[in-house]
Amino acid sequence: MVDLMGLDRAASIEDLRLKAKSRIPRFAFDLVDGGAENERNLRRNSEAFEEVEMTPRYMVDVSDIDTRASVFGQTFDVPFGMAPIGMLNAFWPGADLTLARLCKAQNIPYTASSAASTTLEKLAEAADGNGWFQLYVSSDPDVTESLISRAEAAGYTTLIVTADVPAAGKRDRDIRNQLAVPFRFTPEVVLQCAMNPRWALTSLKHGSPNVANYADLLQSATSYADVQKTLITAGFTWEDLKRLRNRWKGKLLVKGILHEKDAVACAELGCDGIVVSNHGGRQVAFGPPTIEALPAIAKAVAGRMTIILDSGIRRGADVLRAKALGADFTFAGRALAYGVGAGSDAGAKRAFDILQLELVRALGQLGIPSYAEVGPSELSASNRTGS
Ligand SMILES: Cc1cc2nc3c(=O)[nH]c(=O)nc-3n(C[C@H](O)[C@H](O)[C@H](O)COP(=O)(O)O)c2cc1C
């Protein structure tokens, strides 16, 4: 097929990010690209991955590379899935469905966010057996219960409860951009839209994005601020998690774990897994990068639960670094989102291909024919003593 968008020339996820930046209004690009406060945590996520060295071994037959990974009884073709991202259609119209379909086609998990701009039912249908559901515990127990029963009815069997939002993250870029949902058409926003006509026209066609799962709330609330107050709660405790564990019959993971004591508490409570995550550096600027928090968590968990890691995955080798330090599986958030921003469906596929091909190449260079075999012995001597 002719590559009219020049996607084949994107060599890396960073190239796709820059391409997305060139065709999306700044306020919408920053909504996804930005992090908390001065973005220290966002930067450290990537830097910390780069600091993890793995040492290649040679003269091993790597003509057949197996990237499959099994999680909760399901075998996926590559060991990364899509992290939950709220309001992604604001970044590129139709992004939610594009990514859900991509995940099904590539046989990887797709996590539908509570705050997605497409309903969980439509996303379950598009992900067709590869969908997981991420829950934000609401300040209103009826709202939480309604999301859970809808997720059950839609056929989701894996629930990811996000724990790292006792307060909304303070994102300086969004404040500077005066970001509002639904969009407020200030002269600056209008100008940014005019400079990105393709985004503007596609957005016009799709209509203003919103948090689609909360349609009732949106209708009855007097302001969007009221809706936002209901989406998350500062009052979510271990007691609530225990209730959720009893309520949800399928697999349950807790997302946003950074402290080994919290990880152990999740295991003791009967959770099936955790997502070691700092929300992609969007919650706090002062926190640790996940790849640095991982070794102590993996040691404390000692195989009792599945460990998924996200925040900062930009290269195929990052997936292997995470495995070498104790993760079973990974999520990519922005990496796949940048692909959609760069070129809709074809861009999402390009982002997937970049990560997957880098992964295969890195396994070959490490002299390891299968992802399942990656472990601490791949780490260079300095990283082994450091962990
Ligand atoms: C724009 C945006 C929205 C997000 N929305 C959610 C969400 O609704 N629920 C959630 O648990 N995490 C959310 N996250 C965090 C992601 O699930 C994931 O932890 C993060 O993107 C991983 O970092 P990465 O983007 O560097 O891969 C969001 C992240 C971004 C960038």
GROMACS .gro file of C-alpha atoms and ligand atoms in nm:
model
  418
    1MET     CA    1   0.000   0.000   0.000
    2VAL     CA    2   0.124   0.353  -0.077
    3ASP     CA    3   0.242   0.524   0.240
    4LEU     CA    4   0.080   0.863   0.181
    5MET     CA    5   0.130   0.974   0.541
    6GLY     CA    6   0.500   0.891   0.550
    7LEU     CA    7   0.448   0.652   0.841
    8ASP     CA    8   0.709   0.408   0.711
    9ARG     CA    9   0.969   0.677   0.770
   10ALA     CA   10   0.882   0.687   1.142
   11ALA     CA   11   1.166   0.483   1.291
   12SER     CA   12   1.070   0.514   1.655
   13ILE     CA   13   0.783   0.595   1.889
   14GLU     CA   14   0.944   0.938   1.933
   15ASP     CA   15   0.913   0.995   1.556
   16LEU     CA   16   0.541   0.913   1.581
   17ARG     CA   17   0.509   1.148   1.877
   18LEU     CA   18   0.657   1.433   1.672
   19LYS     CA   19   0.430   1.351   1.381
   20ALA     CA   20   0.128   1.354   1.612
   21LYS     CA   21   0.244   1.687   1.753
   22SER     CA   22   0.252   1.837   1.404
   23ARG     CA   23  -0.113   1.759   1.331
   24ILE     CA   24  -0.293   1.800   1.663
   25PRO     CA   25  -0.382   2.134   1.829
   26ARG     CA   26  -0.151   2.204   2.117
   27PHE     CA   27  -0.416   2.188   2.391
   28ALA     CA   28  -0.521   1.838   2.277
   29PHE     CA   29  -0.165   1.715   2.224
   30ASP     CA   30  -0.058   1.836   2.570
   31LEU     CA   31  -0.355   1.657   2.730
   32VAL     CA   32  -0.187   1.325   2.645
   33ASP     CA   33   0.179   1.422   2.623
   34GLY     CA   34   0.199   1.613   2.952
   35GLY     CA   35   0.276   1.504   3.306
   36ALA     CA   36   0.236   1.628   3.661
   37GLU     CA   37   0.379   1.967   3.758
   38ASN     CA   38   0.731   2.017   3.617
   39GLU     CA   39   0.715   1.668   3.458
   40ARG     CA   40   1.015   1.536   3.646
   41ASN     CA   41   0.852   1.195   3.694
   42LEU     CA   42   0.755   1.178   3.327
   43ARG     CA   43   1.116   1.242   3.222
   44ARG     CA   44   1.259   1.004   3.484
   45ASN     CA   45   1.037   0.719   3.358
   46SER     CA   46   1.225   0.720   3.026
   47GLU     CA   47   1.568   0.800   3.169
   48ALA     CA   48   1.545   0.516   3.420
   49PHE     CA   49   1.468   0.265   3.146
   50GLU     CA   50   1.777   0.379   2.956
   51GLU     CA   51   1.991   0.321   3.262
   52VAL     CA   52   1.901  -0.049   3.272
   53GLU     CA   53   2.163  -0.233   3.066
   54MET     CA   54   2.130  -0.586   2.936
   55THR     CA   55   2.427  -0.778   2.802
   56PRO     CA   56   2.399  -0.960   2.468
   57ARG     CA   57   2.504  -1.326   2.445
   58TYR     CA   58   2.596  -1.474   2.107
   59MET     CA   59   2.616  -1.805   1.919
   60VAL     CA   60   2.268  -1.910   2.024
   61ASP     CA   61   2.020  -2.013   1.754
   62VAL     CA   62   1.767  -1.731   1.746
   63SER     CA   63   1.617  -1.800   1.405
   64ASP     CA   64   1.276  -1.858   1.568
   65ILE     CA   65   1.176  -1.593   1.819
   66ASP     CA   66   0.872  -1.654   2.036
   67THR     CA   67   0.726  -1.334   2.185
   68ARG     CA   68   0.413  -1.491   2.330
   69ALA     CA   69   0.314  -1.439   2.692
   70SER     CA   70   0.031  -1.593   2.893
   71VAL     CA   71  -0.161  -1.393   3.147
   72PHE     CA   72  -0.461  -1.527   3.340
   73GLY     CA   73  -0.491  -1.830   3.115
   74GLN     CA   74  -0.492  -1.631   2.790
   75THR     CA   75  -0.194  -1.635   2.553
   76PHE     CA   76  -0.112  -1.306   2.384
   77ASP     CA   77   0.113  -1.270   2.078
   78VAL     CA   78   0.339  -1.010   2.237
   79PRO     CA   79   0.401  -0.924   2.603
   80PHE     CA   80   0.249  -0.577   2.602
   81GLY     CA   81  -0.106  -0.450   2.602
   82MET     CA   82  -0.285  -0.118   2.585
   83ALA     CA   83  -0.303   0.080   2.910
   84PRO     CA   84  -0.632   0.250   2.997
   85ILE     CA   85  -0.646   0.607   2.868
   86GLY     CA   86  -0.938   0.838   2.941
   87MET     CA   87  -1.072   1.097   2.695
   88LEU     CA   88  -0.842   0.974   2.417
   89ASN     CA   89  -1.081   1.078   2.142
   90ALA     CA   90  -0.987   1.435   2.230
   91PHE     CA   91  -0.636   1.352   2.108
   92TRP     CA   92  -0.755   1.195   1.787
   93PRO     CA   93  -1.123   1.135   1.708
   94GLY     CA   94  -1.211   0.766   1.711
   95ALA     CA   95  -0.886   0.671   1.890
   96ASP     CA   96  -1.055   0.442   2.146
   97LEU     CA   97  -1.212   0.215   1.886
   98THR     CA   98  -0.902   0.223   1.666
   99LEU     CA   99  -0.692   0.090   1.954
  100ALA     CA  100  -0.948  -0.166   2.071
  101ARG     CA  101  -0.961  -0.308   1.718
  102LEU     CA  102  -0.582  -0.300   1.685
  103CYS     CA  103  -0.545  -0.498   2.008
  104LYS     CA  104  -0.791  -0.761   1.888
  105ALA     CA  105  -0.620  -0.787   1.549
  106GLN     CA  106  -0.274  -0.821   1.707
  107ASN     CA  107  -0.397  -1.044   1.990
  108ILE     CA  108  -0.293  -0.825   2.282
  109PRO     CA  109  -0.507  -0.700   2.573
  110TYR     CA  110  -0.694  -0.371   2.542
  111THR     CA  111  -0.786  -0.196   2.866
  112ALA     CA  112  -1.099   0.016   2.846
  113SER     CA  113  -1.081   0.313   3.083
  114SER     CA  114  -1.375   0.414   3.303
  115ALA     CA  115  -1.308   0.763   3.166
  116ALA     CA  116  -1.291   0.654   2.801
  117SER     CA  117  -1.467   0.864   2.544
  118THR     CA  118  -1.642   0.552   2.411
  119THR     CA  119  -1.876   0.336   2.621
  120LEU     CA  120  -1.736   0.022   2.781
  121GLU     CA  121  -1.997  -0.183   2.593
  122LYS     CA  122  -1.878  -0.060   2.250
  123LEU     CA  123  -1.516  -0.115   2.349
  124ALA     CA  124  -1.589  -0.470   2.471
  125GLU     CA  125  -1.742  -0.544   2.134
  126ALA     CA  126  -1.446  -0.401   1.941
  127ALA     CA  127  -1.186  -0.574   2.161
  128ASP     CA  128  -1.388  -0.896   2.121
  129GLY     CA  129  -1.252  -1.114   2.402
  130ASN     CA  130  -0.928  -0.916   2.446
  131GLY     CA  131  -1.086  -0.639   2.655
  132TRP     CA  132  -1.006  -0.567   3.020
  133PHE     CA  133  -1.191  -0.301   3.219
  134GLN     CA  134  -1.026  -0.033   3.434
  135LEU     CA  135  -1.233   0.100   3.721
  136TYR     CA  136  -1.210   0.438   3.886
  137VAL     CA  137  -1.374   0.402   4.226
  138SER     CA  138  -1.630   0.684   4.245
  139SER     CA  139  -1.719   0.900   4.544
  140ASP     CA  140  -2.073   0.770   4.482
  141PRO     CA  141  -2.097   0.393   4.555
  142ASP     CA  142  -2.395   0.360   4.318
  143VAL     CA  143  -2.183   0.490   4.030
  144THR     CA  144  -1.907   0.237   4.109
  145GLU     CA  145  -2.156  -0.048   4.133
  146SER     CA  146  -2.321   0.051   3.807
  147LEU     CA  147  -1.984   0.046   3.625
  148ILE     CA  148  -1.902  -0.296   3.771
  149SER     CA  149  -2.233  -0.452   3.675
  150ARG     CA  150  -2.215  -0.302   3.327
  151ALA     CA  151  -1.860  -0.440   3.288
  152GLU     CA  152  -1.985  -0.784   3.396
  153ALA     CA  153  -2.278  -0.769   3.156
  154ALA     CA  154  -2.047  -0.661   2.871
  155GLY     CA  155  -1.840  -0.976   2.928
  156TYR     CA  156  -1.520  -0.835   3.081
  157THR     CA  157  -1.350  -1.091   3.303
  158THR     CA  158  -1.051  -0.884   3.416
  159LEU     CA  159  -1.098  -0.574   3.631
  160ILE     CA  160  -0.817  -0.327   3.695
  161VAL     CA  161  -0.887  -0.100   3.991
  162THR     CA  162  -0.685   0.220   3.974
  163ALA     CA  163  -0.553   0.323   4.314
  164ASP     CA  164  -0.326   0.618   4.236
  165VAL     CA  165  -0.588   0.892   4.213
  166PRO     CA  166  -0.673   1.001   4.569
  167ALA     CA  167  -0.644   1.344   4.410
  168ALA     CA  168  -0.647   1.448   4.047
  169GLY     CA  169  -0.298   1.510   3.913
  170LYS     CA  170  -0.191   1.872   3.874
  171ARG     CA  171  -0.090   1.908   3.511
  172ASP     CA  172   0.069   2.242   3.450
  173ARG     CA  173   0.034   2.226   3.071
  174ASP     CA  174  -0.344   2.178   3.099
  175ILE     CA  175  -0.370   2.474   3.335
  176ARG     CA  176  -0.168   2.695   3.098
  177ASN     CA  177  -0.385   2.578   2.807
  178GLN     CA  178  -0.700   2.646   3.015
  179LEU     CA  179  -0.816   2.301   2.912
  180ALA     CA  180  -1.188   2.241   2.960
  181VAL     CA  181  -1.413   1.944   2.884
  182PRO     CA  182  -1.620   1.978   2.672
  183PHE     CA  183  -1.380   2.207   2.485
  184ARG     CA  184  -1.425   2.579   2.539
  185PHE     CA  185  -1.376   2.758   2.209
  186THR     CA  186  -1.160   3.048   2.320
  187PRO     CA  187  -0.991   3.249   2.041
  188GLU     CA  188  -0.667   3.060   2.109
  189VAL     CA  189  -0.837   2.720   2.080
  190VAL     CA  190  -1.008   2.829   1.757
  191LEU     CA  191  -0.671   2.942   1.618
  192GLN     CA  192  -0.504   2.612   1.714
  193CYS     CA  193  -0.791   2.423   1.546
  194ALA     CA  194  -0.761   2.634   1.231
  195MET     CA  195  -0.392   2.549   1.211
  196ASN     CA  196  -0.478   2.177   1.226
  197PRO     CA  197  -0.769   2.148   0.982
  198ARG     CA  198  -0.761   1.769   0.950
  199TRP     CA  199  -0.797   1.727   1.327
  200ALA     CA  200  -1.067   1.996   1.336
  201LEU     CA  201  -1.274   1.845   1.055
  202THR     CA  202  -1.246   1.492   1.190
  203SER     CA  203  -1.342   1.618   1.536
  204LEU     CA  204  -1.640   1.802   1.394
  205LYS     CA  205  -1.755   1.479   1.231
  206HIS     CA  206  -1.719   1.277   1.553
  207GLY     CA  207  -1.863   1.543   1.788
  208SER     CA  208  -1.713   1.675   2.112
  209PRO     CA  209  -1.556   1.391   2.317
  210ASN     CA  210  -1.679   1.322   2.665
  211VAL     CA  211  -1.660   1.062   2.942
  212ALA     CA  212  -1.906   0.831   2.770
  213ASN     CA  213  -1.958   0.585   3.057
  214TYR     CA  214  -2.107   0.856   3.276
  215ALA     CA  215  -2.388   0.970   3.044
  216ASP     CA  216  -2.650   0.977   3.327
  217LEU     CA  217  -2.422   1.182   3.545
  218LEU     CA  218  -2.345   1.424   3.265
  219GLN     CA  219  -2.717   1.479   3.213
  220SER     CA  220  -2.804   1.544   3.576
  221ALA     CA  221  -2.495   1.740   3.684
  222THR     CA  222  -2.503   2.116   3.678
  223SER     CA  223  -2.136   2.154   3.583
  224TYR     CA  224  -1.856   1.940   3.450
  225ALA     CA  225  -1.664   2.007   3.771
  226ASP     CA  226  -1.943   1.820   3.954
  227VAL     CA  227  -1.898   1.523   3.721
  228GLN     CA  228  -1.523   1.522   3.779
  229LYS     CA  229  -1.573   1.523   4.155
  230THR     CA  230  -1.779   1.206   4.123
  231LEU     CA  231  -1.536   1.019   3.897
  232ILE     CA  232  -1.270   0.964   4.163
  233THR     CA  233  -1.256   0.972   4.542
  234ALA     CA  234  -1.003   1.060   4.809
  235GLY     CA  235  -1.181   0.810   5.036
  236PHE     CA  236  -1.083   0.481   4.865
  237THR     CA  237  -0.931   0.250   5.130
  238TRP     CA  238  -0.815  -0.110   5.179
  239GLU     CA  239  -1.159  -0.190   5.323
  240ASP     CA  240  -1.317  -0.080   4.994
  241LEU     CA  241  -1.068  -0.289   4.800
  242LYS     CA  242  -1.163  -0.591   5.013
  243ARG     CA  243  -1.530  -0.531   4.924
  244LEU     CA  244  -1.442  -0.503   4.555
  245ARG     CA  245  -1.244  -0.825   4.576
  246ASN     CA  246  -1.551  -1.002   4.716
  247ARG     CA  247  -1.780  -0.839   4.463
  248TRP     CA  248  -1.580  -0.912   4.143
  249LYS     CA  249  -1.574  -1.280   4.053
  250GLY     CA  250  -1.315  -1.253   3.774
  251LYS     CA  251  -0.949  -1.154   3.786
  252LEU     CA  252  -0.877  -0.839   3.981
  253LEU     CA  253  -0.565  -0.621   3.960
  254VAL     CA  254  -0.474  -0.301   4.138
  255LYS     CA  255  -0.309  -0.034   3.924
  256GLY     CA  256  -0.075   0.236   4.047
  257ILE     CA  257   0.127   0.033   4.298
  258LEU     CA  258   0.474   0.175   4.374
  259HIS     CA  259   0.547   0.060   4.730
  260GLU     CA  260   0.638  -0.302   4.807
  261LYS     CA  261   0.422  -0.298   5.122
  262ASP     CA  262   0.116  -0.204   4.916
  263ALA     CA  263   0.203  -0.484   4.672
  264VAL     CA  264   0.217  -0.738   4.955
  265ALA     CA  265  -0.112  -0.610   5.097
  266CYS     CA  266  -0.274  -0.662   4.754
  267ALA     CA  267  -0.147  -1.021   4.747
  268GLU     CA  268  -0.273  -1.085   5.099
  269LEU     CA  269  -0.613  -0.949   5.006
  270GLY     CA  270  -0.645  -1.205   4.727
  271CYS     CA  271  -0.579  -0.982   4.426
  272ASP     CA  272  -0.466  -1.163   4.112
  273GLY     CA  273  -0.217  -0.899   4.011
  274ILE     CA  274  -0.089  -0.546   4.028
  275VAL     CA  275   0.010  -0.287   3.773
  276VAL     CA  276   0.329  -0.118   3.887
  277SER     CA  277   0.251   0.225   3.749
  278ASN     CA  278   0.289   0.594   3.821
  279HIS     CA  279   0.014   0.678   3.574
  280GLY     CA  280   0.276   0.772   3.316
  281GLY     CA  281   0.413   1.049   3.541
  282ARG     CA  282   0.076   1.225   3.549
  283GLN     CA  283  -0.002   1.207   3.920
  284VAL     CA  284   0.304   1.328   4.113
  285ALA     CA  285   0.631   1.483   4.001
  286PHE     CA  286   0.827   1.356   4.302
  287GLY     CA  287   0.766   0.981   4.267
  288PRO     CA  288   1.001   0.705   4.154
  289PRO     CA  289   1.015   0.572   3.799
  290THR     CA  290   0.838   0.236   3.787
  291ILE     CA  291   1.137   0.043   3.656
  292GLU     CA  292   1.326   0.150   3.971
  293ALA     CA  293   1.037   0.058   4.202
  294LEU     CA  294   0.995  -0.282   4.038
  295PRO     CA  295   1.279  -0.497   4.183
  296ALA     CA  296   1.177  -0.447   4.547
  297ILE     CA  297   0.813  -0.512   4.459
  298ALA     CA  298   0.894  -0.829   4.262
  299LYS     CA  299   1.106  -0.954   4.551
  300ALA     CA  300   0.832  -0.888   4.807
  301VAL     CA  301   0.558  -1.040   4.591
  302ALA     CA  302   0.773  -1.349   4.528
  303GLY     CA  303   0.555  -1.494   4.251
  304ARG     CA  304   0.226  -1.473   4.442
  305MET     CA  305   0.060  -1.246   4.183
  306THR     CA  306   0.099  -1.137   3.822
  307ILE     CA  307   0.304  -0.819   3.788
  308ILE     CA  308   0.236  -0.584   3.499
  309LEU     CA  309   0.448  -0.270   3.457
  310ASP     CA  310   0.376   0.051   3.272
  311SER     CA  311   0.496   0.414   3.256
  312GLY     CA  312   0.768   0.502   3.010
  313ILE     CA  313   0.764   0.205   2.770
  314ARG     CA  314   0.891   0.354   2.442
  315ARG     CA  315   1.113   0.075   2.303
  316GLY     CA  316   1.079  -0.298   2.257
  317ALA     CA  317   1.384  -0.341   2.480
  318ASP     CA  318   1.195  -0.165   2.764
  319VAL     CA  319   0.953  -0.459   2.771
  320LEU     CA  320   1.252  -0.692   2.819
  321ARG     CA  321   1.410  -0.467   3.082
  322ALA     CA  322   1.085  -0.490   3.278
  323LYS     CA  323   1.080  -0.869   3.247
  324ALA     CA  324   1.445  -0.896   3.354
  325LEU     CA  325   1.365  -0.696   3.666
  326GLY     CA  326   1.061  -0.902   3.765
  327ALA     CA  327   0.753  -0.803   3.559
  328ASP     CA  328   0.546  -1.066   3.378
  329PHE     CA  329   0.385  -0.832   3.129
  330THR     CA  330   0.375  -0.463   3.034
  331PHE     CA  331   0.136  -0.194   2.919
  332ALA     CA  332   0.206   0.080   2.669
  333GLY     CA  333   0.001   0.396   2.704
  334ARG     CA  334   0.125   0.694   2.509
  335ALA     CA  335   0.341   0.479   2.276
  336LEU     CA  336   0.033   0.341   2.101
  337ALA     CA  337  -0.165   0.663   2.144
  338TYR     CA  338   0.104   0.863   1.960
  339GLY     CA  339   0.061   0.620   1.671
  340VAL     CA  340  -0.310   0.702   1.641
  341GLY     CA  341  -0.230   1.072   1.663
  342ALA     CA  342   0.030   1.036   1.388
  343GLY     CA  343  -0.189   0.848   1.143
  344SER     CA  344  -0.519   0.707   1.275
  345ASP     CA  345  -0.555   0.331   1.210
  346ALA     CA  346  -0.235   0.303   1.002
  347GLY     CA  347  -0.045   0.504   1.264
  348ALA     CA  348  -0.164   0.279   1.547
  349LYS     CA  349  -0.048  -0.022   1.348
  350ARG     CA  350   0.288   0.147   1.282
  351ALA     CA  351   0.336   0.209   1.657
  352PHE     CA  352   0.255  -0.155   1.730
  353ASP     CA  353   0.495  -0.274   1.458
  354ILE     CA  354   0.778  -0.054   1.583
  355LEU     CA  355   0.751  -0.193   1.937
  356GLN     CA  356   0.703  -0.550   1.820
  357LEU     CA  357   0.993  -0.547   1.572
  358GLU     CA  358   1.223  -0.381   1.826
  359LEU     CA  359   1.126  -0.651   2.073
  360VAL     CA  360   1.203  -0.935   1.832
  361ARG     CA  361   1.536  -0.776   1.735
  362ALA     CA  362   1.634  -0.721   2.099
  363LEU     CA  363   1.557  -1.084   2.189
  364GLY     CA  364   1.775  -1.196   1.898
  365GLN     CA  365   2.058  -0.968   2.007
  366LEU     CA  366   2.032  -1.095   2.363
  367GLY     CA  367   2.056  -1.452   2.236
  368ILE     CA  368   1.720  -1.551   2.384
  369PRO     CA  369   1.474  -1.729   2.156
  370SER     CA  370   1.170  -1.671   2.375
  371TYR     CA  371   1.033  -1.390   2.590
  372ALA     CA  372   0.940  -1.641   2.860
  373GLU     CA  373   1.310  -1.712   2.922
  374VAL     CA  374   1.412  -1.350   2.989
  375GLY     CA  375   1.528  -1.307   3.346
  376PRO     CA  376   1.777  -1.132   3.573
  377SER     CA  377   2.076  -1.298   3.408
  378GLU     CA  378   2.022  -1.068   3.108
  379LEU     CA  379   2.108  -0.767   3.321
  380SER     CA  380   2.460  -0.630   3.289
  381ALA     CA  381   2.685  -0.687   3.589
  382SER     CA  382   2.635  -0.334   3.725
  383ASN     CA  383   2.254  -0.367   3.709
  384ARG     CA  384   2.263  -0.710   3.875
  385THR     CA  385   2.455  -0.586   4.175
  386GLY     CA  386   2.238  -0.273   4.187
  387SER     CA  387   1.911  -0.467   4.203
  388LIG     C1  388  -0.400   1.101   2.858
  388LIG     C2  389  -0.391   0.990   2.957
  388LIG     C3  390  -0.508   0.947   3.021
  388LIG     C4  391  -0.502   0.842   3.112
  388LIG     N1  392  -0.619   0.796   3.167
  388LIG     C5  393  -0.615   0.693   3.253
  388LIG     C6  394  -0.735   0.639   3.303
  388LIG     O1  395  -0.844   0.679   3.266
  388LIG     N2  396  -0.725   0.538   3.394
  388LIG     C7  397  -0.604   0.489   3.436
  388LIG     O2  398  -0.600   0.399   3.520
  388LIG     N3  399  -0.489   0.536   3.385
  388LIG     C8  400  -0.491   0.635   3.293
  388LIG     N4  401  -0.376   0.681   3.239
  388LIG     C9  402  -0.248   0.617   3.274
  388LIG    C10  403  -0.221   0.500   3.179
  388LIG     O3  404  -0.309   0.394   3.202
  388LIG    C11  405  -0.077   0.445   3.196
  388LIG     O4  406  -0.055   0.417   3.331
  388LIG    C12  407   0.028   0.541   3.144
  388LIG     O5  408  -0.012   0.601   3.022
  388LIG    C13  409   0.158   0.466   3.124
  388LIG     O6  410   0.260   0.551   3.088
  388LIG     P1  411   0.308   0.573   2.935
  388LIG     O7  412   0.207   0.662   2.874
  388LIG     O8  413   0.440   0.638   2.952
  388LIG     O9  414   0.314   0.438   2.870
  388LIG    C14  415  -0.377   0.783   3.144
  388LIG    C15  416  -0.262   0.825   3.079
  388LIG    C16  417  -0.268   0.925   2.984
  388LIG    C17  418  -0.142   0.964   2.911
   0.00000   0.00000   0.00000
